[in-house]
Short mmCIF file of C-alpha atoms and ligand atoms in Angstrom, two decimals:
data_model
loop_
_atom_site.label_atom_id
_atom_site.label_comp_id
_atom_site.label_asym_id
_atom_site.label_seq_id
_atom_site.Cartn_x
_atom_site.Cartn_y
_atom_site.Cartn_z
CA UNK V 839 161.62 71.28 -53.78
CA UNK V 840 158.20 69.58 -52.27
CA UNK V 841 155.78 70.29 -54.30
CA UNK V 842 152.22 68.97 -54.64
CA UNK V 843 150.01 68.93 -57.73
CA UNK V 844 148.56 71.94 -56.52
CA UNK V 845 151.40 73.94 -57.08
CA UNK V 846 151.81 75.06 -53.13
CA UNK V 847 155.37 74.02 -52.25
CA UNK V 848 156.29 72.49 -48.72
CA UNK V 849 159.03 74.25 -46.49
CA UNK V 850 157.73 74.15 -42.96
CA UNK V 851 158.57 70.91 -41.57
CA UNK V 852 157.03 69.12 -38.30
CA UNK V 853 159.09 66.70 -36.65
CA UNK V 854 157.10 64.58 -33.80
CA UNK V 855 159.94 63.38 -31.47
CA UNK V 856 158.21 60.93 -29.33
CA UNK V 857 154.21 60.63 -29.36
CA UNK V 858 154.39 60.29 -25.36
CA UNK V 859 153.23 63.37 -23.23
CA UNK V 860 152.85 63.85 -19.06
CA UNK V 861 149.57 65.45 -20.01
CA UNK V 862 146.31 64.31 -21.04
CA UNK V 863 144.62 67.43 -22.55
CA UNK V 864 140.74 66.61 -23.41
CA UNK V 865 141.14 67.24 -26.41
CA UNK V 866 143.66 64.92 -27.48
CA UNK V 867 143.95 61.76 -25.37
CA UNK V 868 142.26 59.78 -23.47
CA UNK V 869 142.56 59.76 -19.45
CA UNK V 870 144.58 56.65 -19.12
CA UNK V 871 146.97 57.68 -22.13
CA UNK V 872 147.60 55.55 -25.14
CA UNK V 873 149.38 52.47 -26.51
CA UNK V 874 152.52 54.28 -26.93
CA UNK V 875 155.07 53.55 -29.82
CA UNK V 876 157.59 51.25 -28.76
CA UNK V 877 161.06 52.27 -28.41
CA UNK V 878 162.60 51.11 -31.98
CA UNK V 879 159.93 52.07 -33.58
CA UNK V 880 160.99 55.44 -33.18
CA UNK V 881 163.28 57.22 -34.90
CA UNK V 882 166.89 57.11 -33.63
CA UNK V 883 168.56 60.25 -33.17
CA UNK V 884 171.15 59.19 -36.15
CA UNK V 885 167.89 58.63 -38.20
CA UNK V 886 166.18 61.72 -37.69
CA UNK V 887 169.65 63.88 -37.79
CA UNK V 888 170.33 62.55 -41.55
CA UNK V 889 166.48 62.69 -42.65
CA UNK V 890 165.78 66.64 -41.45
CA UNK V 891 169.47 66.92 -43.55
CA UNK V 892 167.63 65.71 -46.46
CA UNK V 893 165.11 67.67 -46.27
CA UNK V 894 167.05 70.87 -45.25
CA UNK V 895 169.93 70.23 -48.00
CA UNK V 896 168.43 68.71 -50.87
CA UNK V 897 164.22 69.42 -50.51
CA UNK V 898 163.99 72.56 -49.73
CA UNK V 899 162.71 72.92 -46.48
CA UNK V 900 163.98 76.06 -44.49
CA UNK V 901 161.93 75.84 -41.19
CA UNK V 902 161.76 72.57 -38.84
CA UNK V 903 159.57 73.10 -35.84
CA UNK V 904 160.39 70.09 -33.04
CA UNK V 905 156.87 68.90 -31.91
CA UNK V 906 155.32 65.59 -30.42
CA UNK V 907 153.37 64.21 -27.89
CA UNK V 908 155.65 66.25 -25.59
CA UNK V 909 159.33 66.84 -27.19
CA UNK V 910 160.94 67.58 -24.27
CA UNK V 911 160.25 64.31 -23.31
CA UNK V 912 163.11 63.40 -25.84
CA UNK V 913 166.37 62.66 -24.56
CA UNK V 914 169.15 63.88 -26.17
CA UNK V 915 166.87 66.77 -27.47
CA UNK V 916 169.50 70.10 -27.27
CA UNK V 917 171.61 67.60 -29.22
CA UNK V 918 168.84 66.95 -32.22
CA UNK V 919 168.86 71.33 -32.32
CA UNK V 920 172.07 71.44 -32.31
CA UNK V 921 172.70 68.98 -35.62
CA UNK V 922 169.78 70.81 -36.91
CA UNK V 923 171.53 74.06 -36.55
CA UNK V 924 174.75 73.02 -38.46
CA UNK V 925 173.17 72.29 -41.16
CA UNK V 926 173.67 74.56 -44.52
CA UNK V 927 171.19 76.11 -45.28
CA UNK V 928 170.87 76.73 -41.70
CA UNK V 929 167.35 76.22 -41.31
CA UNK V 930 164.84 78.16 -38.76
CA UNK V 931 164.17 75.90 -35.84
CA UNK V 932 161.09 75.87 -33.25
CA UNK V 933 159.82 74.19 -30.63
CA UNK V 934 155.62 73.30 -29.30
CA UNK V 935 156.00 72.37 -25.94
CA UNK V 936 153.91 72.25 -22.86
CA UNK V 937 156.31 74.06 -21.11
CA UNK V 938 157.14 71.23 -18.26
CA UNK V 939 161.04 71.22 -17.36
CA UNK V 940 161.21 74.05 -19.70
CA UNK V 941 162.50 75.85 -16.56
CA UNK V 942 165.89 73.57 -17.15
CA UNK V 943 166.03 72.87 -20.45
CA UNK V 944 165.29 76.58 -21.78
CA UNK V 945 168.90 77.89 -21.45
CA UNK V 946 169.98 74.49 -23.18
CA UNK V 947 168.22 74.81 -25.98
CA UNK V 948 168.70 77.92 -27.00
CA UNK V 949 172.50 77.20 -26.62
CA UNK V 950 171.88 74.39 -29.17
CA UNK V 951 170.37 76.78 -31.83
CA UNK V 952 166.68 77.03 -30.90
CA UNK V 953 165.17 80.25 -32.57
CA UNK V 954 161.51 80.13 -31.33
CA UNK V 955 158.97 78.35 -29.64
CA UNK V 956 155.53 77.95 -28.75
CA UNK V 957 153.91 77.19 -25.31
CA UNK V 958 150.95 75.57 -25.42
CA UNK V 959 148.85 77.15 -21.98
CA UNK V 960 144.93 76.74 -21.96
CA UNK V 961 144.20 78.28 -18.56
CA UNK V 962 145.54 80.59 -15.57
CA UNK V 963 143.80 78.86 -13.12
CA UNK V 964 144.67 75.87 -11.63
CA UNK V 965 141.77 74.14 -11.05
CA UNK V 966 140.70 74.70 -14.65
CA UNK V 967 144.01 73.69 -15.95
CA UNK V 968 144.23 70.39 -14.13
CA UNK V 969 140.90 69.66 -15.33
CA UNK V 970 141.27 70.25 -18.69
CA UNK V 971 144.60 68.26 -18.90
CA UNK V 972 144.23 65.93 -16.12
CA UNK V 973 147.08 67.24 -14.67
CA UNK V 974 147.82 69.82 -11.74
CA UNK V 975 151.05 71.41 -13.64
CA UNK V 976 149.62 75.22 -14.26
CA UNK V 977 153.09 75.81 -11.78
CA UNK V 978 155.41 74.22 -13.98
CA UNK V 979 154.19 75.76 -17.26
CA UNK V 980 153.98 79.25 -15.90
CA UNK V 981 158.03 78.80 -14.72
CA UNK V 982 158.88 77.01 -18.00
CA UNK V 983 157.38 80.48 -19.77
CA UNK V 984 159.10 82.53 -17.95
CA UNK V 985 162.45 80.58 -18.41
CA UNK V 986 162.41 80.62 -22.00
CA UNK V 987 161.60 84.65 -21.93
CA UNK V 988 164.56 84.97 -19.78
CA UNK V 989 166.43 82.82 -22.12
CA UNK V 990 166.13 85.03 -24.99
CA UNK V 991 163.75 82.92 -26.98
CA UNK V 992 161.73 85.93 -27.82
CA UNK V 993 158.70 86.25 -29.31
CA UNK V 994 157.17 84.07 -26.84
CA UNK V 995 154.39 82.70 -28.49
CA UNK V 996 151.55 81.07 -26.59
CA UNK V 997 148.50 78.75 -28.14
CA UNK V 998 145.53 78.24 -26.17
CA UNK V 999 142.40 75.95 -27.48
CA UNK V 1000 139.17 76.93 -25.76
CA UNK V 1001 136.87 74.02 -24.78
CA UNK V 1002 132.57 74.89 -24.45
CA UNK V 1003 131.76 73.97 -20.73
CA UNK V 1004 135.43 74.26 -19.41
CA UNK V 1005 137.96 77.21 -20.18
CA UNK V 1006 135.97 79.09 -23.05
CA UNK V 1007 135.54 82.23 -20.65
CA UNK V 1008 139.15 82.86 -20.26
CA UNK V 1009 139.53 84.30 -23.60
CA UNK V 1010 140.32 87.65 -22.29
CA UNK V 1011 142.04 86.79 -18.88
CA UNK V 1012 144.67 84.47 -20.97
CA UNK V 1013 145.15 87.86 -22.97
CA UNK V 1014 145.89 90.47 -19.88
CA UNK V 1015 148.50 87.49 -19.09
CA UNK V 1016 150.27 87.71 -22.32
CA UNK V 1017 150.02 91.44 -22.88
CA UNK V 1018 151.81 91.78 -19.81
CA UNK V 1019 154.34 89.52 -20.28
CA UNK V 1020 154.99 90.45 -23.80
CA UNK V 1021 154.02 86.92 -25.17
CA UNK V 1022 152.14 86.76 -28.68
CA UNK V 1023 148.91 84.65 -27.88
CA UNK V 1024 147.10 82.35 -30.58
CA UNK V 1025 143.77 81.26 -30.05
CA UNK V 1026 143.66 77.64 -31.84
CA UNK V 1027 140.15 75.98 -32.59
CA UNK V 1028 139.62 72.45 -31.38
CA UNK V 1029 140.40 70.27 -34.05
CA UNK V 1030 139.33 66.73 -34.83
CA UNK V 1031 141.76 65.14 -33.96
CA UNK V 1032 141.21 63.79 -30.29
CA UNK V 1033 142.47 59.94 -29.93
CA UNK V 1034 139.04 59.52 -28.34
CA UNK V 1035 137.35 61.07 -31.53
CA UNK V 1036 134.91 62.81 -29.34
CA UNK V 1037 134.95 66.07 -31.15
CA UNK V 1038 131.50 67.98 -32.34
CA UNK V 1039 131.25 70.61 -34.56
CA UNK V 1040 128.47 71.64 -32.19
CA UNK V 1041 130.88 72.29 -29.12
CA UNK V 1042 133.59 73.71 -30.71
CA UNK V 1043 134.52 77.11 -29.84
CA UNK V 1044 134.32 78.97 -32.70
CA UNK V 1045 136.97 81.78 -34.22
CA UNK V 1046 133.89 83.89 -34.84
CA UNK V 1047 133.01 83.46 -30.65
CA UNK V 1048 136.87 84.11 -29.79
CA UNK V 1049 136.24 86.85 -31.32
CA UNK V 1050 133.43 88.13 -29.75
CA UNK V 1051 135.04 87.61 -26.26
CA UNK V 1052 137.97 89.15 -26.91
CA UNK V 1053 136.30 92.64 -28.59
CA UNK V 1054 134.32 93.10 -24.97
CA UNK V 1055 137.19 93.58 -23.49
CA UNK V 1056 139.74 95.19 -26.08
CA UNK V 1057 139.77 96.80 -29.07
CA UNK V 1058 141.05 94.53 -32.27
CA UNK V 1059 141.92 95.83 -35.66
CA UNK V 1060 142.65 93.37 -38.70
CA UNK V 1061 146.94 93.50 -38.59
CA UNK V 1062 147.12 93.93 -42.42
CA UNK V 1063 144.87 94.10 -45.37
CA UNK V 1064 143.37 90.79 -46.27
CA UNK V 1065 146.06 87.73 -47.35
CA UNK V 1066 147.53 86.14 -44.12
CA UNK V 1067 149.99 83.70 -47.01
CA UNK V 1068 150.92 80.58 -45.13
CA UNK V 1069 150.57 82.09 -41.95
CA UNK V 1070 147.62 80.07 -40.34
CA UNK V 1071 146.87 82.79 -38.02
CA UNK V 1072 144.71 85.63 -38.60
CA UNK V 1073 145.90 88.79 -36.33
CA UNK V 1074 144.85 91.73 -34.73
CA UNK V 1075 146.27 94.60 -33.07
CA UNK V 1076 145.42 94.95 -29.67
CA UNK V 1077 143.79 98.35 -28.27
CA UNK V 1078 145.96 99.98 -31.36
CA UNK V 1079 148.87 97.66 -30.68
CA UNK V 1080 151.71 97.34 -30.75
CA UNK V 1081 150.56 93.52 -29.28
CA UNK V 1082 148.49 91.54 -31.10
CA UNK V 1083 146.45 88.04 -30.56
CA UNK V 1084 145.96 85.56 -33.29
CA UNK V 1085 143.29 83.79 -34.36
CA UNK V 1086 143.54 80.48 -35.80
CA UNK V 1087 140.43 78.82 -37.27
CA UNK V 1088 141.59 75.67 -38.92
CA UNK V 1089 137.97 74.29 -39.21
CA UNK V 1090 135.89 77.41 -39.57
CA UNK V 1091 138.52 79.71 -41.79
CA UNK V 1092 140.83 76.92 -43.35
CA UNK V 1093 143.77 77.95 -44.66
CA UNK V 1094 144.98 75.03 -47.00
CA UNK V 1095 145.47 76.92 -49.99
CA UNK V 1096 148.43 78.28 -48.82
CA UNK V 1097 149.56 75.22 -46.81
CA UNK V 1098 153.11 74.75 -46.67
CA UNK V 1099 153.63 72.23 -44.14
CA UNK V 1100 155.02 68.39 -44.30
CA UNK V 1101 155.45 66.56 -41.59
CA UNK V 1102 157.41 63.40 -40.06
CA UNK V 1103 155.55 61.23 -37.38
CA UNK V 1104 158.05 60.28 -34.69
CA UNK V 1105 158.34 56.54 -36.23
CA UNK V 1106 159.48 58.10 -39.67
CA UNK V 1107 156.37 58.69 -41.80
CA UNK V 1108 155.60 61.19 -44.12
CA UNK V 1109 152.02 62.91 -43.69
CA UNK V 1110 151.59 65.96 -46.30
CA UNK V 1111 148.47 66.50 -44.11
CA UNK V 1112 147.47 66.50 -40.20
CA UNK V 1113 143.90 65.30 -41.58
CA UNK V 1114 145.52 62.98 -44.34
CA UNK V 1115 144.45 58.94 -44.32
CA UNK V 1116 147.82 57.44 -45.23
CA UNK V 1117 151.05 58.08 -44.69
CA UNK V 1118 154.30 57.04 -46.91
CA UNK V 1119 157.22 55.03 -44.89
CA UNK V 1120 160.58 56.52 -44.80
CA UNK V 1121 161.71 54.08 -41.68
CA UNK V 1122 161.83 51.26 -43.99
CA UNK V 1123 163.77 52.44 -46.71
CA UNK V 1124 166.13 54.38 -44.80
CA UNK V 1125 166.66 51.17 -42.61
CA UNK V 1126 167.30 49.05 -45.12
CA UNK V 1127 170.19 51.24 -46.96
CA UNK V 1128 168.17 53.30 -49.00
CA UNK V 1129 170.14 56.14 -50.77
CA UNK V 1130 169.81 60.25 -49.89
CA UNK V 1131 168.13 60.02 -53.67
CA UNK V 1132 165.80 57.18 -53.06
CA UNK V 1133 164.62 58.88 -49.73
CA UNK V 1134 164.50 62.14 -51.46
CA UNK V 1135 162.13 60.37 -54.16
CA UNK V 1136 160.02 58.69 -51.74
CA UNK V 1137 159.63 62.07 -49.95
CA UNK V 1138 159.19 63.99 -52.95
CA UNK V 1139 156.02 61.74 -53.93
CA UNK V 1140 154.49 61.69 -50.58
CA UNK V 1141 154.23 65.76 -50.88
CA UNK V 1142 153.25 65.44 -54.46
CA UNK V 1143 149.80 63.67 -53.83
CA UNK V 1144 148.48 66.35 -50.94
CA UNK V 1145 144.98 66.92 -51.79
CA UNK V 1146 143.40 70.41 -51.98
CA UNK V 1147 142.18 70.30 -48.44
CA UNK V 1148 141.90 69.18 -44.95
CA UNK V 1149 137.82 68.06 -45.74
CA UNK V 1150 137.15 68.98 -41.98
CA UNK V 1151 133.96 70.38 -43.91
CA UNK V 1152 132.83 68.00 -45.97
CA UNK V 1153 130.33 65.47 -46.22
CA UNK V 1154 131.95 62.05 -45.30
CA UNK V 1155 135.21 63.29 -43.89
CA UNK V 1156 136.68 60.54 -41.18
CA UNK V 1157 139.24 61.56 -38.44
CA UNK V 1158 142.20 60.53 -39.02
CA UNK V 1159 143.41 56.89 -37.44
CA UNK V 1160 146.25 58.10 -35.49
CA UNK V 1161 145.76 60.98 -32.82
CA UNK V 1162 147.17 64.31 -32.70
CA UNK V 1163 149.84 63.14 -29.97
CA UNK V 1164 151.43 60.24 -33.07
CA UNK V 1165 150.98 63.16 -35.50
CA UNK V 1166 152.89 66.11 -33.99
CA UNK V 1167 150.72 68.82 -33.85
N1 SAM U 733 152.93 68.63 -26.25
C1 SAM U 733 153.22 69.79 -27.03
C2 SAM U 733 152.28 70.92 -26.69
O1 SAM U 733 151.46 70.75 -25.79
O2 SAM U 733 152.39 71.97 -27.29
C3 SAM U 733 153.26 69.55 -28.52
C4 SAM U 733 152.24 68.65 -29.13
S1 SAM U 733 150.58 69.22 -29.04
C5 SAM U 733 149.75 67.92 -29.91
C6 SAM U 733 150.63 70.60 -30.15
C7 SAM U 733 149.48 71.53 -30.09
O3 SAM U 733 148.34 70.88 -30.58
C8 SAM U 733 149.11 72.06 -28.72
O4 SAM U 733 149.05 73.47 -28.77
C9 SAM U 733 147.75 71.49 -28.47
O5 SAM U 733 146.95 72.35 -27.70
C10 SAM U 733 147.23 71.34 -29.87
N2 SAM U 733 146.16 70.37 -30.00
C11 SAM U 733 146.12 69.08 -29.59
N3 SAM U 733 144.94 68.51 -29.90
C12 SAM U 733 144.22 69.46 -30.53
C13 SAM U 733 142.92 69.50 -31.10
N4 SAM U 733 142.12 68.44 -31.07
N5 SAM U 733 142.52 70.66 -31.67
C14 SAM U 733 143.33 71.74 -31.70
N6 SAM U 733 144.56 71.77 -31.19
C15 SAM U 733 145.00 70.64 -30.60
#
């Protein structure tokens, strides 16, 4: 079992598979990209195949969600859900994605095991969407959605961040999309975490303003009394529901308390936080011969020093050094 000295125990692991991506989302990396890791510093597919063991067989762990940069970007990726999927306990497996060559690789991957995923979509309209991410792909995103619904990986979940200035008004329009497609939408707020480290409190489209948008145009009731557990999202029921949108305010309406996420950058470190300042090294040791028990030990105190929060909030806090895209969001 991960557990920190908090008590909170980690079984939701995030597993960056390259940190490269074909967009270039504001607000997350620069126009001309970034100084990407080179080839052998990533993790080989060998490498990450017996590490996610580890962690599904002997620490606990019972969901890995695939993430990046842009994972399908990874070759050999239906084969990485597939190992994942043999293993015992057969753990619950996602995917974030930006939905390009989803359209092909949908069918695929759910053949390989996939359960879920999520599609990250900030705006219907084209011009908007190839302004925010620098890229004029709205096309391919929208047919990589609708592959994976007709590929059975239902619930469709979509996560949209809403920048001041650029997409903020489509709150409600990216709603009437889902609701009629029968995808669950998330709202995510804009996190520091941009390569560029350009973010502002001040710009930041708050929870609280989602919110706001979204109850002029429909009708949301709290899903649930109070405690959302580890579930970062805060939901409503749509106009009486059954749908519902989610809310997730990492910066205004933190949810570390009930954190239960570890994650593995895509050149084998451990981060027990997106916001933490080191990382621990698993890519060394398991290069150089390390046994399943000295990983496990390594791992086990790289969870065990996670600190009480993210400190978005607090007086001093500094972004961390390596962007979202190195990460895995
Ligand atoms: N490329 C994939 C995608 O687009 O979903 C996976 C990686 S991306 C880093 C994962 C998620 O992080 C996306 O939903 C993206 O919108 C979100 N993200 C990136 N930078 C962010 C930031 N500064 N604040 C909040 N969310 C961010």
């Amino acid at each position: 079992m991960l557990k920190d000295s908090f008590g909170r125990i980690a079984t939701d692991l995030r597993v960056s598979l390259t940190d490269r991506c074909n967009l270039r989302c504001r607000y997350c990396m620069p126009h001309d990209g970034l100084d990407w890791l080179p080839g052998p510093a990533l993790l080989t597919d060998d490498e990450l195949g017996r590490l996610i063991g580890l962690a599904v067989e002997r620490l606990g762990i019972t969901e890995v969600r695939f993430t990046g940069g842009e994972p399908l970007l990874r070759r050999g990726l239906p084969g990485i859900v597939a190992r994942t999927a043999a293993l015992g306990p057969r753990p619950e497996i996602s995917l974030t994605t930006n939905a390009i060559g989803l359209a092909r690789l949908a069918a695929p991957l759910r053949q390989a095991g996939l359960d879920r995923l999520n599609v990250s979509l900030d705006s219907l309209s084209r011009e908007t969407f190839a302004t925010l991410t620098r890229r004029d792909r709205l096309p391919d995103v929208l047919a990589g959605l609708a592959a994976a619904a007709a590929a059975g990986l239902a619930p469709v979940k979509v996560n949209a961040v809403l920048m001041r200035g650029v997409n903020e008004h489509e709150a409600p329009s990216l709603l009437r999309y889902c609701l009629d497609r029968g995808y669950q939408l998330r709202f995510i707020e804009q996190m520091p975490l941009d390569a560029q480290h350009g973010w502002q409190r001040a710009e930041m489209v708050t929870a609280d303003e989602i919110l706001a948008a979204l109850s002029a145009q429909f009708t949301l009731t709290p899903d649930g009394p109070g405690e959302r557990g580890s579930a970062p999202a805060e939901t409503f029921l749509v106009d009486g529901g059954p749908a519902r949108v989610g809310v997730i305010g990492s910066v205004t309406r933190p949810f570390c308390r009930a954190c239960d996420r570890v994650r593995l950058t895509a050149d084998g470190q451990v981060r027990n936080c997106l916001f933490a300042a080191t990382e621990t090294d698993l890519r060394s040791p398991l290069r150089n011969g390390a046994t399943d028990d000295e990983l496990a030990a390594i791992w086990h105190r790289a969870v065990a020093t996670k600190l009480p929060g993210h400190g978005i909030n607090e007086p001093g806090f500094l972004q961390p050094a390596r962007p979202m895209s190195a990460i895995g969001g």
